[in-house]
Amino acid sequence: MAKKLLSGNEAIALGAYESDCSVATGYPGTPSTEILENISKRYGDKIYCEWSPNEKVAFEAAVGASTTGARALTTMKLVGLNVAADPLMTLSYTGVAGGFIAVVADDPGMNSSQDEQDTRLFAHFAKVPVLEPADSQEAKEFVKVGFEISEQFGTPVILRTTTTVSHSRGVVEEGTALELNRPHSFKKDPQRFVPIPAFARGMRVRLEDRVERLSKAASVSSLNRVEWNENGDRKVGIVTSSATYQYVKEVFPEANVLKLGWCYPFPDDLLLEFAKTVRTVVVIEELEDFVEQHMKALGIATIGKRLGNENLVPKYGPLDVDVLLEVRKKLSANPATSKAFSAPVAETKRELPALPTLPNRPPVLCPGCPHRGLFYALGKFDVVVAGDIGCYSLGVAPPLNCMDTILCMGGGITVAHGIDVAKNDRPVVGVMGDSTFFHSGMTGLMDIVYNKGKATIVVLDNRITAMTGHQDNPGTGKTIMGEETFAASISDIAKAMGMKNVVTVNPRKLDETSAALKTAIESDEAWLIVAKEPCPLAYRKKADHEVFVDQEKCKKCGACLKLGCPAIERDENKVVTINESLCASCDLCKQVCKFGALSSRDANSSQGGLV
Amino acid sequence: MSAKETTNVVFVGVGGQGILLASAIVATAALESGYDVKTNEIHGMAQRGGSVLAQVRYGKKVYSPLVPKGTATAIASLERTEAIRYVDYLAPDGLAVISDQVIVPVTVSSGAAKYPELDESGLREIFPKLVYVPAVERATELGNVRAANVILLGALSTKLDLTDEAWQDAIKKRVKPAFVDLNLKAFYLGRDLAQNA
């Protein structure tokens, strides 16, 4: 079989294919997005794929598929599971027919997330198995085993990755694709699928029994393995999982390792047996002390997040070899553990000269981004801005400084409504994107209409789900498979909900945008402004002109720099120039210059613009 | 420790410069040569003009996909000063291949921060083993400014124990057919620059 270099996400897609998965759904979210993108791109002819409007919808659609006996998989990032928590909790009661896997990608270090929640706790809460692959090969294999566990026990399964597992590539051996040739036929069985209280009570009892059986199965599963060291020394045993296993193997090469790929329902028999065999048990896990706390509850003395009075393994942030080298250093220095752990072999460090201070390079709104115009215009008003999750979160950064709160997907509208009904001393504007509006903005807007709120809401409709890498959504008129479909109109939806004041503006036209904002903010009624202009990265078009600075007219006032556009550069003599290789010819800077110093000329064939 | 038996390569730059292609070529060449390979790359928010990092590790058996500090055999930077941000990745005898291209971050153009004044000799104090490459100029001469990444890769390749054949195969596998010749030229141009440095 061929060996390929695949990311964890690509490997999960391959695993879905090799397991004869029939239905795959999801909502984009870093670091999970490429799973469904790869399933649709590579195996879309065999597996039905869809981007759903949100994770709850995606999860439930996959549940429906599973009730027919089909294998189904749904993908999301960590916070997506919060949205899908409702179906998860009850699905655990009803159980599944065809194999069901929810792939949830955690983000230790919060590279692209607003929190750092550990999905293993959710698995515990819902009483469903959680599998944790440590590399791409395991990511693929665990999908296969996950479907088997799901069907054998009739339980949903969570496959938990992390940013490192999802976005690292490793060698993966391709396998043979399974062909189940299973009829997809829903069998009527209310006692199983209808959790009215009379039936749900029975399900509740069976659930406890299932957790117990799963615990026994986890103890003997090949997903959990002990790697004994070869010299027979049983001084130290390390319990670990996920990518952390890889770092443990490098930093503690002599240790006996219990590598957990299936950590919940806790494999009690295995944990007890391992602890009995080794003298000192150290639990090294990323984020929460999930396994450690349970081992303590089993009466096993462990070292983990704490070593005596000092912190040992960090509770937050990603782990890596360097972090574990520090852990080892502490273990070797502490009298309680110094006999078991020698100091790590120190890397020979090079003496560095004094380094210059580097300017920060934060992510910024791209040149030509339509959000810039809206934020620039909005910045002129004395308002509170309730924001949301997407590229436009970057509007918080200077020089735009135009976002005062972010809570979650949908919060742009609902938090704004709350600020409004509390009669805040300044007006409020809620801001969210198009994909976010379909995800969880519509119910909030309904709330404003229903309860006669007065907030101004702006939907930044850039015609794509941009931040996660340009996925289609219900407003784009295309499915994940590239098929044409109905393009939902945000303003039509708002009007149908009873929103009276709906206006569409082009955020690249500052006068038009400012005028609409002024009307809405000063009004004593709610307004919806749809700021509609396609993302220039998703819908590239050749610019018909290029923008330059007429140095004779430029007064070096710096007004154009307040746009925070990466294409506008100023040197130490305050001379402003346009970086042609970056400029998207959006003309915002021309509109903010009072001296007419920013001008256009014909695009010279290959140089200018984002082409 | 296996870090010692592993070859570690780090690519840095600014989102959109093509560091992912460069790292994919190294990974493919190593895989074709029979090594275990792991890579890691940054996605998401960092792509919006942020500082980006791609890492490749290969050897008999590779565990961590992330390069430990102080162990990188070589670091390639597509931007003049970005390598400094990641200087602690480099092994004491590690090679730095740095493009002279400056990409001014918004923090500098808005006046909030200063871009460090640093020429080749300043960089050489930080990176004693340095190949400083006018990569954009050379790539433009070759006919496509986007080949700057592969010029740097060619320079970096002088420090890696992979065969010519493996590199050529990897470039053919990773680059669209129409651009293979261009990228092969860019690769060998970078190699010559490093060997003559």
PDB file of C-alpha atoms in Angstrom, chain A residues 3-5 30 34 111-112 135 163-164 167-171 245-247 249-251 253 319-322 325 345 347-350 352-353 355-364 366 391 393-394 466-470 537 561 564-566 568-570, chain B residues 1-4 14 27-28 31 35-41 43-46 48-51 57 63-71 79 81-82 84-85 87 90-92 103-111 113-116 118 125-128 174:
ATOM      1  CA  LYS A   3       2.662   5.730   1.859  1.00  0.00           C
ATOM      2  CA  LYS A   4       1.621   9.350   1.838  1.00  0.00           C
ATOM      3  CA  LEU A   5       2.492  12.415   3.817  1.00  0.00           C
ATOM      4  CA  THR A  30      -9.832  26.157  12.617  1.00  0.00           C
ATOM      5  CA  GLU A  34      -9.713  20.738   6.143  1.00  0.00           C
ATOM      6  CA  ASN A 111      -4.037  29.891  17.887  1.00  0.00           C
ATOM      7  CA  SER A 112      -7.407  30.685  16.319  1.00  0.00           C
ATOM      8  CA  ASP A 135      -0.332  11.497  14.711  1.00  0.00           C
ATOM      9  CA  THR A 163      -4.144  21.850  16.417  1.00  0.00           C
ATOM     10  CA  THR A 164      -0.835  19.982  16.376  1.00  0.00           C
ATOM     11  CA  HIS A 167      -2.114  20.428  11.154  1.00  0.00           C
ATOM     12  CA  SER A 168       1.001  18.279  11.361  1.00  0.00           C
ATOM     13  CA  ARG A 169       1.839  15.951   8.524  1.00  0.00           C
ATOM     14  CA  GLY A 170       3.130  12.457   8.976  1.00  0.00           C
ATOM     15  CA  VAL A 171       3.545   9.277   6.980  1.00  0.00           C
ATOM     16  CA  TYR A 245       2.956  11.160  23.640  1.00  0.00           C
ATOM     17  CA  GLN A 246       5.442  12.226  20.943  1.00  0.00           C
ATOM     18  CA  TYR A 247       7.134  14.729  23.226  1.00  0.00           C
ATOM     19  CA  LYS A 249       9.054   9.716  23.795  1.00  0.00           C
ATOM     20  CA  GLU A 250      11.742  12.306  23.071  1.00  0.00           C
ATOM     21  CA  VAL A 251      12.206  13.740  26.539  1.00  0.00           C
ATOM     22  CA  PRO A 253      13.144   7.837  26.262  1.00  0.00           C
ATOM     23  CA  LEU A 319       2.970  21.304  25.350  1.00  0.00           C
ATOM     24  CA  ASP A 320       6.063  20.513  23.302  1.00  0.00           C
ATOM     25  CA  VAL A 321       9.541  19.048  23.770  1.00  0.00           C
ATOM     26  CA  ASP A 322      10.856  22.278  25.258  1.00  0.00           C
ATOM     27  CA  LEU A 325      12.404  19.404  29.121  1.00  0.00           C
ATOM     28  CA  VAL A 345      20.677  16.354  28.415  1.00  0.00           C
ATOM     29  CA  GLU A 347      21.304  21.260  24.321  1.00  0.00           C
ATOM     30  CA  THR A 348      24.500  23.192  23.722  1.00  0.00           C
ATOM     31  CA  LYS A 349      23.305  26.739  23.532  1.00  0.00           C
ATOM     32  CA  ARG A 350      24.920  29.394  21.430  1.00  0.00           C
ATOM     33  CA  LEU A 352      23.563  35.286  21.011  1.00  0.00           C
ATOM     34  CA  PRO A 353      24.437  38.937  20.525  1.00  0.00           C
ATOM     35  CA  LEU A 355      18.936  41.143  19.256  1.00  0.00           C
ATOM     36  CA  PRO A 356      17.130  44.094  17.714  1.00  0.00           C
ATOM     37  CA  THR A 357      13.530  44.630  18.774  1.00  0.00           C
ATOM     38  CA  LEU A 358      11.302  43.235  16.075  1.00  0.00           C
ATOM     39  CA  PRO A 359       8.070  44.994  15.214  1.00  0.00           C
ATOM     40  CA  ASN A 360       5.009  42.878  15.962  1.00  0.00           C
ATOM     41  CA  ARG A 361       3.443  41.319  12.945  1.00  0.00           C
ATOM     42  CA  PRO A 362      -0.130  40.728  14.043  1.00  0.00           C
ATOM     43  CA  PRO A 363      -2.676  39.353  11.608  1.00  0.00           C
ATOM     44  CA  VAL A 364      -4.462  42.272   9.954  1.00  0.00           C
ATOM     45  CA  CYS A 366      -6.050  42.270   4.107  1.00  0.00           C
ATOM     46  CA  CYS A 391     -12.006  38.085  10.069  1.00  0.00           C
ATOM     47  CA  SER A 393     -12.583  40.317  14.864  1.00  0.00           C
ATOM     48  CA  LEU A 394      -9.382  41.951  13.601  1.00  0.00           C
ATOM     49  CA  ALA A 466     -13.473  33.972   4.991  1.00  0.00           C
ATOM     50  CA  MET A 467     -11.454  33.472   8.176  1.00  0.00           C
ATOM     51  CA  THR A 468     -11.374  29.709   7.917  1.00  0.00           C
ATOM     52  CA  GLY A 469     -10.139  29.818   4.322  1.00  0.00           C
ATOM     53  CA  HIS A 470     -13.135  30.645   2.126  1.00  0.00           C
ATOM     54  CA  LEU A 537      -9.162  36.999  -1.686  1.00  0.00           C
ATOM     55  CA  LEU A 561      -2.693  55.525   7.818  1.00  0.00           C
ATOM     56  CA  GLY A 564      -4.565  50.338   8.891  1.00  0.00           C
ATOM     57  CA  CYS A 565      -4.040  49.134   5.336  1.00  0.00           C
ATOM     58  CA  PRO A 566      -0.916  46.982   4.873  1.00  0.00           C
ATOM     59  CA  ILE A 568       0.072  52.024   2.718  1.00  0.00           C
ATOM     60  CA  GLU A 569       3.635  52.523   3.937  1.00  0.00           C
ATOM     61  CA  ARG A 570       5.335  55.492   5.552  1.00  0.00           C
TER      62      ARG A 570
ATOM     63  CA  MET B   1      17.873  11.500  22.290  1.00  0.00           C
ATOM     64  CA  SER B   2      16.201  11.287  18.927  1.00  0.00           C
ATOM     65  CA  ALA B   3      16.376  15.062  18.380  1.00  0.00           C
ATOM     66  CA  LYS B   4      20.057  14.462  17.720  1.00  0.00           C
ATOM     67  CA  VAL B  14       4.957  36.362   6.243  1.00  0.00           C
ATOM     68  CA  ALA B  27       9.242  16.778   3.273  1.00  0.00           C
ATOM     69  CA  THR B  28       8.625  15.026  -0.041  1.00  0.00           C
ATOM     70  CA  LEU B  31      10.036  10.806   2.281  1.00  0.00           C
ATOM     71  CA  TYR B  35      13.024   8.688   5.975  1.00  0.00           C
ATOM     72  CA  ASP B  36      10.257   9.051   8.508  1.00  0.00           C
ATOM     73  CA  VAL B  37       8.961  12.596   8.114  1.00  0.00           C
ATOM     74  CA  LYS B  38       6.822  14.967  10.120  1.00  0.00           C
ATOM     75  CA  THR B  39       5.909  18.559   9.387  1.00  0.00           C
ATOM     76  CA  ASN B  40       3.895  21.275  11.018  1.00  0.00           C
ATOM     77  CA  GLU B  41       2.487  24.477   9.659  1.00  0.00           C
ATOM     78  CA  HIS B  43      -3.040  27.998   9.727  1.00  0.00           C
ATOM     79  CA  GLY B  44      -5.861  30.353  10.484  1.00  0.00           C
ATOM     80  CA  MET B  45      -5.450  33.838  11.820  1.00  0.00           C
ATOM     81  CA  ALA B  46      -1.720  33.921  11.154  1.00  0.00           C
ATOM     82  CA  ARG B  48      -3.753  37.353   7.476  1.00  0.00           C
ATOM     83  CA  GLY B  49      -0.379  39.075   7.092  1.00  0.00           C
ATOM     84  CA  GLY B  50       0.982  37.529  10.269  1.00  0.00           C
ATOM     85  CA  SER B  51       4.319  35.920  10.933  1.00  0.00           C
ATOM     86  CA  ARG B  57      11.704  16.966  10.667  1.00  0.00           C
ATOM     87  CA  TYR B  63       8.242  11.592  17.178  1.00  0.00           C
ATOM     88  CA  SER B  64       7.423  15.274  17.702  1.00  0.00           C
ATOM     89  CA  PRO B  65       6.300  17.169  14.594  1.00  0.00           C
ATOM     90  CA  LEU B  66       7.553  20.372  16.254  1.00  0.00           C
ATOM     91  CA  VAL B  67      11.226  21.319  16.121  1.00  0.00           C
ATOM     92  CA  PRO B  68      12.704  21.673  19.624  1.00  0.00           C
ATOM     93  CA  LYS B  69      14.578  24.899  20.351  1.00  0.00           C
ATOM     94  CA  GLY B  70      18.264  24.919  19.518  1.00  0.00           C
ATOM     95  CA  THR B  71      18.103  21.954  17.158  1.00  0.00           C
ATOM     96  CA  GLU B  79      11.763  38.072   4.949  1.00  0.00           C
ATOM     97  CA  THR B  81      14.300  40.062   9.808  1.00  0.00           C
ATOM     98  CA  GLU B  82      11.687  37.363  10.504  1.00  0.00           C
ATOM     99  CA  ILE B  84      15.416  36.760  14.237  1.00  0.00           C
ATOM    100  CA  ARG B  85      12.000  36.040  15.776  1.00  0.00           C
ATOM    101  CA  VAL B  87      16.579  32.474  16.194  1.00  0.00           C
ATOM    102  CA  LEU B  90      18.644  27.204  15.282  1.00  0.00           C
ATOM    103  CA  ALA B  91      21.318  24.727  16.382  1.00  0.00           C
ATOM    104  CA  PRO B  92      24.686  26.258  17.313  1.00  0.00           C
ATOM    105  CA  ILE B 103       7.871  43.318   4.255  1.00  0.00           C
ATOM    106  CA  VAL B 104       6.849  46.238   6.427  1.00  0.00           C
ATOM    107  CA  PRO B 105       4.267  45.229   9.020  1.00  0.00           C
ATOM    108  CA  VAL B 106       1.304  47.489   9.618  1.00  0.00           C
ATOM    109  CA  THR B 107       2.664  48.272  13.076  1.00  0.00           C
ATOM    110  CA  VAL B 108       5.599  49.979  11.351  1.00  0.00           C
ATOM    111  CA  SER B 109       3.749  51.723   8.518  1.00  0.00           C
ATOM    112  CA  SER B 110       1.293  53.145  11.048  1.00  0.00           C
ATOM    113  CA  GLY B 111       4.209  54.537  13.055  1.00  0.00           C
ATOM    114  CA  ALA B 113       6.906  50.452  15.779  1.00  0.00           C
ATOM    115  CA  LYS B 114      10.210  50.679  13.934  1.00  0.00           C
ATOM    116  CA  TYR B 115      11.604  48.234  11.416  1.00  0.00           C
ATOM    117  CA  PRO B 116      15.113  47.304  12.580  1.00  0.00           C
ATOM    118  CA  LEU B 118      19.869  45.631   9.709  1.00  0.00           C
ATOM    119  CA  GLU B 125      26.471  38.813  13.811  1.00  0.00           C
ATOM    120  CA  ILE B 126      23.276  36.995  14.764  1.00  0.00           C
ATOM    121  CA  PHE B 127      23.655  34.186  12.223  1.00  0.00           C
ATOM    122  CA  PRO B 128      27.383  33.352  11.806  1.00  0.00           C
ATOM    123  CA  ARG B 174       4.957  19.410  -5.635  1.00  0.00           C
TER     124      ARG B 174
END
